[in-house]
CSV table of C-alpha atoms in Angstrom, one decimal:
chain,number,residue,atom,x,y,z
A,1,UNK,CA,0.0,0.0,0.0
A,2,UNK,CA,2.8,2.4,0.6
A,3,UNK,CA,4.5,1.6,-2.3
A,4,UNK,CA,0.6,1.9,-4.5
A,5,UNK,CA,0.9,5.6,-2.2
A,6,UNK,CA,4.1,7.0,-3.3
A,7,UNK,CA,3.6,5.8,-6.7
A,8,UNK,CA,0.2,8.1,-7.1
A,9,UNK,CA,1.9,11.0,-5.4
A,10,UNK,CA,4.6,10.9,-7.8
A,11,UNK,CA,2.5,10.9,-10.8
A,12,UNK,CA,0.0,13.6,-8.7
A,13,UNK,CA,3.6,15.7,-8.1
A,14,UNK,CA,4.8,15.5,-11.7
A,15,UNK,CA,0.8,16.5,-13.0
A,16,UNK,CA,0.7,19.6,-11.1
A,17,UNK,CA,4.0,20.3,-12.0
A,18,UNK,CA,3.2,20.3,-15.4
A,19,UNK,CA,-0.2,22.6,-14.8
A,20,UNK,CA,1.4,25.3,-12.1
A,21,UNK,CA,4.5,25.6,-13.5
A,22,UNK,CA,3.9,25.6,-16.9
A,23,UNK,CA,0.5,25.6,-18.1
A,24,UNK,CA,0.0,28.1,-15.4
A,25,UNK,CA,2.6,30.4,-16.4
A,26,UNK,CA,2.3,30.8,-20.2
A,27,UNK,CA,-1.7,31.0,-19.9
A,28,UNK,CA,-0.8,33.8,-17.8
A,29,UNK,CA,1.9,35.5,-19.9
A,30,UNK,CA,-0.2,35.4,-22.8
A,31,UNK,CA,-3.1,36.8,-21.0
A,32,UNK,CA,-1.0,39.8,-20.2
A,33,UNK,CA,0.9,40.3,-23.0
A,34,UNK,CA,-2.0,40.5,-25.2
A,35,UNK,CA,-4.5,42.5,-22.3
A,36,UNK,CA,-1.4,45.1,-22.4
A,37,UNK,CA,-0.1,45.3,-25.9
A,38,UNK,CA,-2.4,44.1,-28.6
A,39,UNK,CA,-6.0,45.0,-27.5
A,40,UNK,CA,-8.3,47.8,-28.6
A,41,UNK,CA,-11.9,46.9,-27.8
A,42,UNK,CA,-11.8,47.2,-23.8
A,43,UNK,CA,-15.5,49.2,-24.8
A,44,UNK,CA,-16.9,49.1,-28.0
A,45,UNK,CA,-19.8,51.6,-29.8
A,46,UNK,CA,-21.5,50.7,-32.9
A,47,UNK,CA,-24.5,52.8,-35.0
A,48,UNK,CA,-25.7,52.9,-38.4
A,49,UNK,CA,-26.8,56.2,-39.4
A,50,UNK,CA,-27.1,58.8,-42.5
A,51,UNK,CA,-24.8,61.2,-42.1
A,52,UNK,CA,-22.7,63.8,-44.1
A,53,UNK,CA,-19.8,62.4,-46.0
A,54,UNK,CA,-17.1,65.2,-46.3
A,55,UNK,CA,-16.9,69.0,-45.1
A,56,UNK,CA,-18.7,71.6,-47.6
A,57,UNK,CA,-20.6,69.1,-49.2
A,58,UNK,CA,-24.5,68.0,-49.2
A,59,UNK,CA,-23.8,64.4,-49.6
A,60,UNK,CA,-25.0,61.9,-47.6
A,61,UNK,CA,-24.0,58.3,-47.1
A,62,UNK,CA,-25.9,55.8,-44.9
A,63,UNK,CA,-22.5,53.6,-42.9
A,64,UNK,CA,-21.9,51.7,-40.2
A,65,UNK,CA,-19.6,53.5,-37.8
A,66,UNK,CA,-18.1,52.1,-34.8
A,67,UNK,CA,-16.0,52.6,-31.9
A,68,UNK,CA,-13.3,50.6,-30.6
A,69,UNK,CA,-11.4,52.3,-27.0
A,70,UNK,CA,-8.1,50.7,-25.8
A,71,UNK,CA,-6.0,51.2,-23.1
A,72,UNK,CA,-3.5,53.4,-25.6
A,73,UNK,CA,-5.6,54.2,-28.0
A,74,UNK,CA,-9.1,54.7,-29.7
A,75,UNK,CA,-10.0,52.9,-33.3
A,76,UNK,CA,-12.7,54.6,-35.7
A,77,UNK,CA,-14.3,52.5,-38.5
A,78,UNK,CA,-16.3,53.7,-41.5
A,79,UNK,CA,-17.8,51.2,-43.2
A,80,UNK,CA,-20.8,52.1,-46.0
A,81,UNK,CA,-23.8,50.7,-46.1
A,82,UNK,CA,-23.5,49.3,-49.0
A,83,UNK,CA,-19.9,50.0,-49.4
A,84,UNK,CA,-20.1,51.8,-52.8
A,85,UNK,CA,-21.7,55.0,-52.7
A,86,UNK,CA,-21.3,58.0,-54.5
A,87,UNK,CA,-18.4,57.3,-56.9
A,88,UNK,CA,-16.7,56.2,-53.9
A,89,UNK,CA,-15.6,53.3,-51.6
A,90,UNK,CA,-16.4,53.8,-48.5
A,91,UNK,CA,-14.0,51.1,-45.7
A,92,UNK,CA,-12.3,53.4,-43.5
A,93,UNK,CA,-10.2,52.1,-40.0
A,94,UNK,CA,-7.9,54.8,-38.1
A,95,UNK,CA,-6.2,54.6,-35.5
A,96,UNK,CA,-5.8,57.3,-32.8
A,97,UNK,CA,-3.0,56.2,-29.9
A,98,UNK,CA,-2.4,58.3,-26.9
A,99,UNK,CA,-0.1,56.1,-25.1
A,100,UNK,CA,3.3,57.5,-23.5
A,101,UNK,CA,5.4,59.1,-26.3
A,102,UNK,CA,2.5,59.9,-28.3
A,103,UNK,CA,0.0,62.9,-28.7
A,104,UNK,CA,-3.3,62.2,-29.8
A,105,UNK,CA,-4.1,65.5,-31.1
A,106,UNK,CA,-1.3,65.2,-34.1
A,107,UNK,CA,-3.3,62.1,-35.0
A,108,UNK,CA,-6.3,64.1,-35.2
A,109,UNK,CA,-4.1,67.1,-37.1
A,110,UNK,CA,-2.6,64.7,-39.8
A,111,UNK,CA,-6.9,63.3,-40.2
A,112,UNK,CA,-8.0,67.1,-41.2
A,113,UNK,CA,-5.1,67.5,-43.2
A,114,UNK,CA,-5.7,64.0,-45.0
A,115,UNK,CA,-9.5,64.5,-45.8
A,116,UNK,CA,-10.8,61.8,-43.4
A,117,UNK,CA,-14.6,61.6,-43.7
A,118,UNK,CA,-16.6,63.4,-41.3
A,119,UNK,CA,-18.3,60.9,-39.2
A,120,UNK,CA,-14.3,60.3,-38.2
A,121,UNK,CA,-13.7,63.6,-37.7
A,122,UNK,CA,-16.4,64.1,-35.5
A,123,UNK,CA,-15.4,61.0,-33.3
A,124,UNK,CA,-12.3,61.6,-33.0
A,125,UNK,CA,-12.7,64.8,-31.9
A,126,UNK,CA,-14.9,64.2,-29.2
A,127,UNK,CA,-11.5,62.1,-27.6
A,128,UNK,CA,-9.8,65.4,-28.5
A,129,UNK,CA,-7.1,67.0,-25.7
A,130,UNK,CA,-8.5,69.9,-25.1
A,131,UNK,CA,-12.8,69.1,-26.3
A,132,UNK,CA,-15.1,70.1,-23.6
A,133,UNK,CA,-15.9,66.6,-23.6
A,134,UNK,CA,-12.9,65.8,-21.0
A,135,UNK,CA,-13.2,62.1,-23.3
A,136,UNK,CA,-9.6,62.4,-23.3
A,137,UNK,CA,-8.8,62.6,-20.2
A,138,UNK,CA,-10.7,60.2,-18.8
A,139,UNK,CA,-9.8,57.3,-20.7
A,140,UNK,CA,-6.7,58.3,-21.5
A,141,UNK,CA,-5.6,58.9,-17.3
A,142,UNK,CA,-8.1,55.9,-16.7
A,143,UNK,CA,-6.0,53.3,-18.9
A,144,UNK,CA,-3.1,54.4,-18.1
A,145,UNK,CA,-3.7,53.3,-14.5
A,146,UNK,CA,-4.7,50.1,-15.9
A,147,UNK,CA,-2.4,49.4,-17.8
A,148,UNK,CA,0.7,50.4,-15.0
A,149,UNK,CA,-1.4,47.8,-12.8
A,150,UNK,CA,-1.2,45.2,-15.3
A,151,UNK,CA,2.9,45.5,-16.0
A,152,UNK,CA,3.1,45.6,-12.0
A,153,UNK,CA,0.7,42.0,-12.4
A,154,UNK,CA,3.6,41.1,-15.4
A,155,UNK,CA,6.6,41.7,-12.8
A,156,UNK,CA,5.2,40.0,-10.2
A,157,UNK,CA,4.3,37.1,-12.2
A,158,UNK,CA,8.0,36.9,-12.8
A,159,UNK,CA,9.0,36.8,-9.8
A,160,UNK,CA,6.5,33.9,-8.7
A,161,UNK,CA,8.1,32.1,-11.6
A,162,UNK,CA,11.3,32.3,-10.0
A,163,UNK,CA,10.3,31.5,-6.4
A,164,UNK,CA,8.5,28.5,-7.6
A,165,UNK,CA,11.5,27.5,-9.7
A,166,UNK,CA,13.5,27.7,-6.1
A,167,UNK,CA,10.9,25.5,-4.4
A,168,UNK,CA,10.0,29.0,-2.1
A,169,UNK,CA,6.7,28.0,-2.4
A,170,UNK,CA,5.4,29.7,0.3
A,171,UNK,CA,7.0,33.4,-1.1
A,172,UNK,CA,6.0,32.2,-4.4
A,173,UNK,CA,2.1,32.0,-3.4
A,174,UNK,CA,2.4,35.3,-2.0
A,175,UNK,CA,3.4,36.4,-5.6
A,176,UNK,CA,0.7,35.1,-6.6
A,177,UNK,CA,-1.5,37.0,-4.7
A,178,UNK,CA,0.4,40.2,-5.4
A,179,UNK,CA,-0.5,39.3,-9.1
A,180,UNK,CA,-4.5,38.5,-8.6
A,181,UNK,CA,-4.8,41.6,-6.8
A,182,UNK,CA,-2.8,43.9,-9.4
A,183,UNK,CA,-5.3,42.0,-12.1
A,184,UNK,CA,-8.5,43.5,-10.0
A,185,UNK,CA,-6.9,46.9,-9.6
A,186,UNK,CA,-6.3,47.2,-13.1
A,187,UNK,CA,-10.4,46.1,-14.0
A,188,UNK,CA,-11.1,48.6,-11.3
A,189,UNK,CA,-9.1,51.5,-13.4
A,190,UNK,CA,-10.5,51.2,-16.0
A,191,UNK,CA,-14.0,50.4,-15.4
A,192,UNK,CA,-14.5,53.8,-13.3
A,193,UNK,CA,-14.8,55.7,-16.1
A,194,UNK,CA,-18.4,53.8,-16.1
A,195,UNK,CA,-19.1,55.7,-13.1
A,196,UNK,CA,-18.4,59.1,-14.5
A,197,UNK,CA,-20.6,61.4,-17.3
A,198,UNK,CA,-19.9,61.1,-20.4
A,199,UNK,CA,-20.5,63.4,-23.5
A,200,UNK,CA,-23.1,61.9,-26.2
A,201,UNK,CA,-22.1,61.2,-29.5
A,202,UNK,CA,-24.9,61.7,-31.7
A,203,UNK,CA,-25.2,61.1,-35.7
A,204,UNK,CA,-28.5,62.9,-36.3
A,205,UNK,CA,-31.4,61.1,-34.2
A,206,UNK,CA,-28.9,58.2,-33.6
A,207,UNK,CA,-26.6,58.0,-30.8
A,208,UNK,CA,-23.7,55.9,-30.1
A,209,UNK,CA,-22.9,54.7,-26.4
A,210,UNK,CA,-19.6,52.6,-25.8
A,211,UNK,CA,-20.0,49.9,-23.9
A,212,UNK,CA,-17.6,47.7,-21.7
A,213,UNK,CA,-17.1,44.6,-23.6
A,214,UNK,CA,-17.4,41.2,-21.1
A,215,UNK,CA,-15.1,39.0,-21.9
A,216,UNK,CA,-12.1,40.5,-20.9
A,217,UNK,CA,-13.5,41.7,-17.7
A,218,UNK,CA,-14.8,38.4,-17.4
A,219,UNK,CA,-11.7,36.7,-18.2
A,220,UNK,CA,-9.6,38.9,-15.8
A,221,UNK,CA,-11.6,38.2,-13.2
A,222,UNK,CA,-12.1,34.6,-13.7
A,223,UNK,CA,-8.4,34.5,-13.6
A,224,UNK,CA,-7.6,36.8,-10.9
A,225,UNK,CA,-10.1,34.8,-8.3
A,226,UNK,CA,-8.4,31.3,-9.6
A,227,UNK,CA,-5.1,32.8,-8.8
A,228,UNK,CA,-6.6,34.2,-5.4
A,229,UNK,CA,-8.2,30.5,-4.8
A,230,UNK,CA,-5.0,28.8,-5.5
A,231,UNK,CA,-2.3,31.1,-3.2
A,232,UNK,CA,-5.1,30.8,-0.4
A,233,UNK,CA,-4.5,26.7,-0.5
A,234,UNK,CA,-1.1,27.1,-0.9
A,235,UNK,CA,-0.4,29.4,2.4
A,236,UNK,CA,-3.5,27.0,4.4
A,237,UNK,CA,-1.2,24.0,3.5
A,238,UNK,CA,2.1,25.6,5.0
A,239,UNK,CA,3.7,23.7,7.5
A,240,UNK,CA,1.2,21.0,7.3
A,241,UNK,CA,1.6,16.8,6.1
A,242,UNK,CA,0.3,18.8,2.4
A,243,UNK,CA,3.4,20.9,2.5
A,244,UNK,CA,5.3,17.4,1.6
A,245,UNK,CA,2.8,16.6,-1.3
A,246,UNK,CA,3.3,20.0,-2.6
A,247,UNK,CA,7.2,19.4,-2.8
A,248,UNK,CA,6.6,16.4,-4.6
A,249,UNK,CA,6.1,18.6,-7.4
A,250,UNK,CA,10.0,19.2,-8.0
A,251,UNK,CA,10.7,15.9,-7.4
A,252,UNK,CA,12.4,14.9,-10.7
A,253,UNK,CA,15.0,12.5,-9.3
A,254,UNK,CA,15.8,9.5,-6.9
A,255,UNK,CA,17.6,11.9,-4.7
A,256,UNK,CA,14.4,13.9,-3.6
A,257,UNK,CA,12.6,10.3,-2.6
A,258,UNK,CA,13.0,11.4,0.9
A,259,UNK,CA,10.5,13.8,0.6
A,260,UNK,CA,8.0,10.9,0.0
A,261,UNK,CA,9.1,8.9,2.7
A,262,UNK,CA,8.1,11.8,4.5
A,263,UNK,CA,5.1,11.9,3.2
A,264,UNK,CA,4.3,8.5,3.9
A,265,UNK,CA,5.6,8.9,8.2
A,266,UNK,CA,3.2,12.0,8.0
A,267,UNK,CA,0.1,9.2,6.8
A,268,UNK,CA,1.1,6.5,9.3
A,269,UNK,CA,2.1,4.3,6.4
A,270,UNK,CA,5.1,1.8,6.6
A,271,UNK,CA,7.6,2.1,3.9
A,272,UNK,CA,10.5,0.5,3.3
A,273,UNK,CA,14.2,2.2,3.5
């Protein structure tokens, strides 16, 4: 029986091994890599309407337009209803980015100077530095503080990596927490800006309302209560008989076995030498 004992706790050590060391790590690593660096639709705004085409002109195009906000930058699609209207193809996508090192309002400079249809214009002005609106500064200061929380989850994560890697497990669950609770702050940044007036962006009788999109919310706070649930077990089992089945994890040669024998005094179990 203590040899049937040792054997599963092996195989159990060398599992979770493979899914808190590894799988653990890169889901998380890609998580924030792409939350921080590649994503513009934290809220999203969509409307079809009829609306002007160009400055000093009557024409009129009916379009979908739509709104994507980031945490460095905003992205404004034109897309015509149907597509070619008045001698023209109407698919436009701009970008607007107001991250460090860049200034929004040349973006919206180098748009007038370009021709950029109205409807674009008119967005992207509302997210303007210095438009009554205050769009700017809200999401700009508001993602910001996001984002900072996020890197600060990024670091931390690195340094869980390296505790684990040490077998400081208990250090390395306090990481852990350090990185579910940057995660939180970082939803709670960003999602303030719920909480505070904002301008209305009309097209005529329609109106277009950004909304917080769910599944990264979701998925941050999914993950940031799984990483919450698993450093809480892991500081509960310190200095218990679990702390031995949690060190099985590194065991990877015949020189650790000791640690099962442990494990197996701990039970009551007989083993043999």
């Amino acid at each position: 029986l203590g040899t049937f004992i040792r054997t599963v706790y092996t195989f159990c050590g060398h599992f979770l091994l493979w899914n808190v060391r590894v799988k653990h790590s890169i889901e998380l690593h890609f998580l924030l890599f792409v939350g921080v660096n590649f994503t513009g639709d934290w809220e999203v705004g969509l409307v079809n309407a009829t609306t002007t085409y160009k400055s000093f002109s009557n024409s009129v195009v009916e379009a979908d337009i739509g709104l994507n906000v980031g945490l460095q930058r905003i992205n404004i699609t034109l897309k015509g209803n149907p597509v070619h209207q008045i001698n023209q193809t109407i698919n436009y996508n701009e970008q607007f980015l107001w991250n460090f090192g860049e200034d929004a309002n040349d973006y919206y400079n180098e748009g007038l100077k370009s021709g950029l249809p109205n409807p674009i214009l008119y967005i992207s002005e509302k997210f303007f530095q210095h438009n009554p609106c205050a769009l700017y500064t809200q999401y700009r200061l508001y993602g910001h503080y996001a984002s900072a929380c996020m890197w600060v989850a990024f670091c931390s994560w690195i340094i869980c990596n390296i505790l684990f890697s040490m077998s400081v497990f208990i250090y390395g669950a306090y990481m852990i927490l350090v990185t579910a609770s940057f995660f939180i702050f970082s939803l709670l940044s960003f999602y303030t800006i719920k909480y505070v007036p904002l301008c209305d962006i009309k097209f005529g009788a329609e109106s277009m309302t950004p909304t917080t999109e769910d599944h990264f919310g979701s998925l941050f706070q999914i993950y940031g209560c799984c990483c919450h649930t698993f450093s809480t077990c892991r500081l509960f089992s310190y200095n218990t008989i679990y702390e031995y089945f949690w060190m099985v994890c590194l065991t990877v040669s015949h020189k650790h076995k000791y640690i099962i024998y442990k494990c197996s005094e701990q039970c009551g179990m007989e083993h043999e030498p």
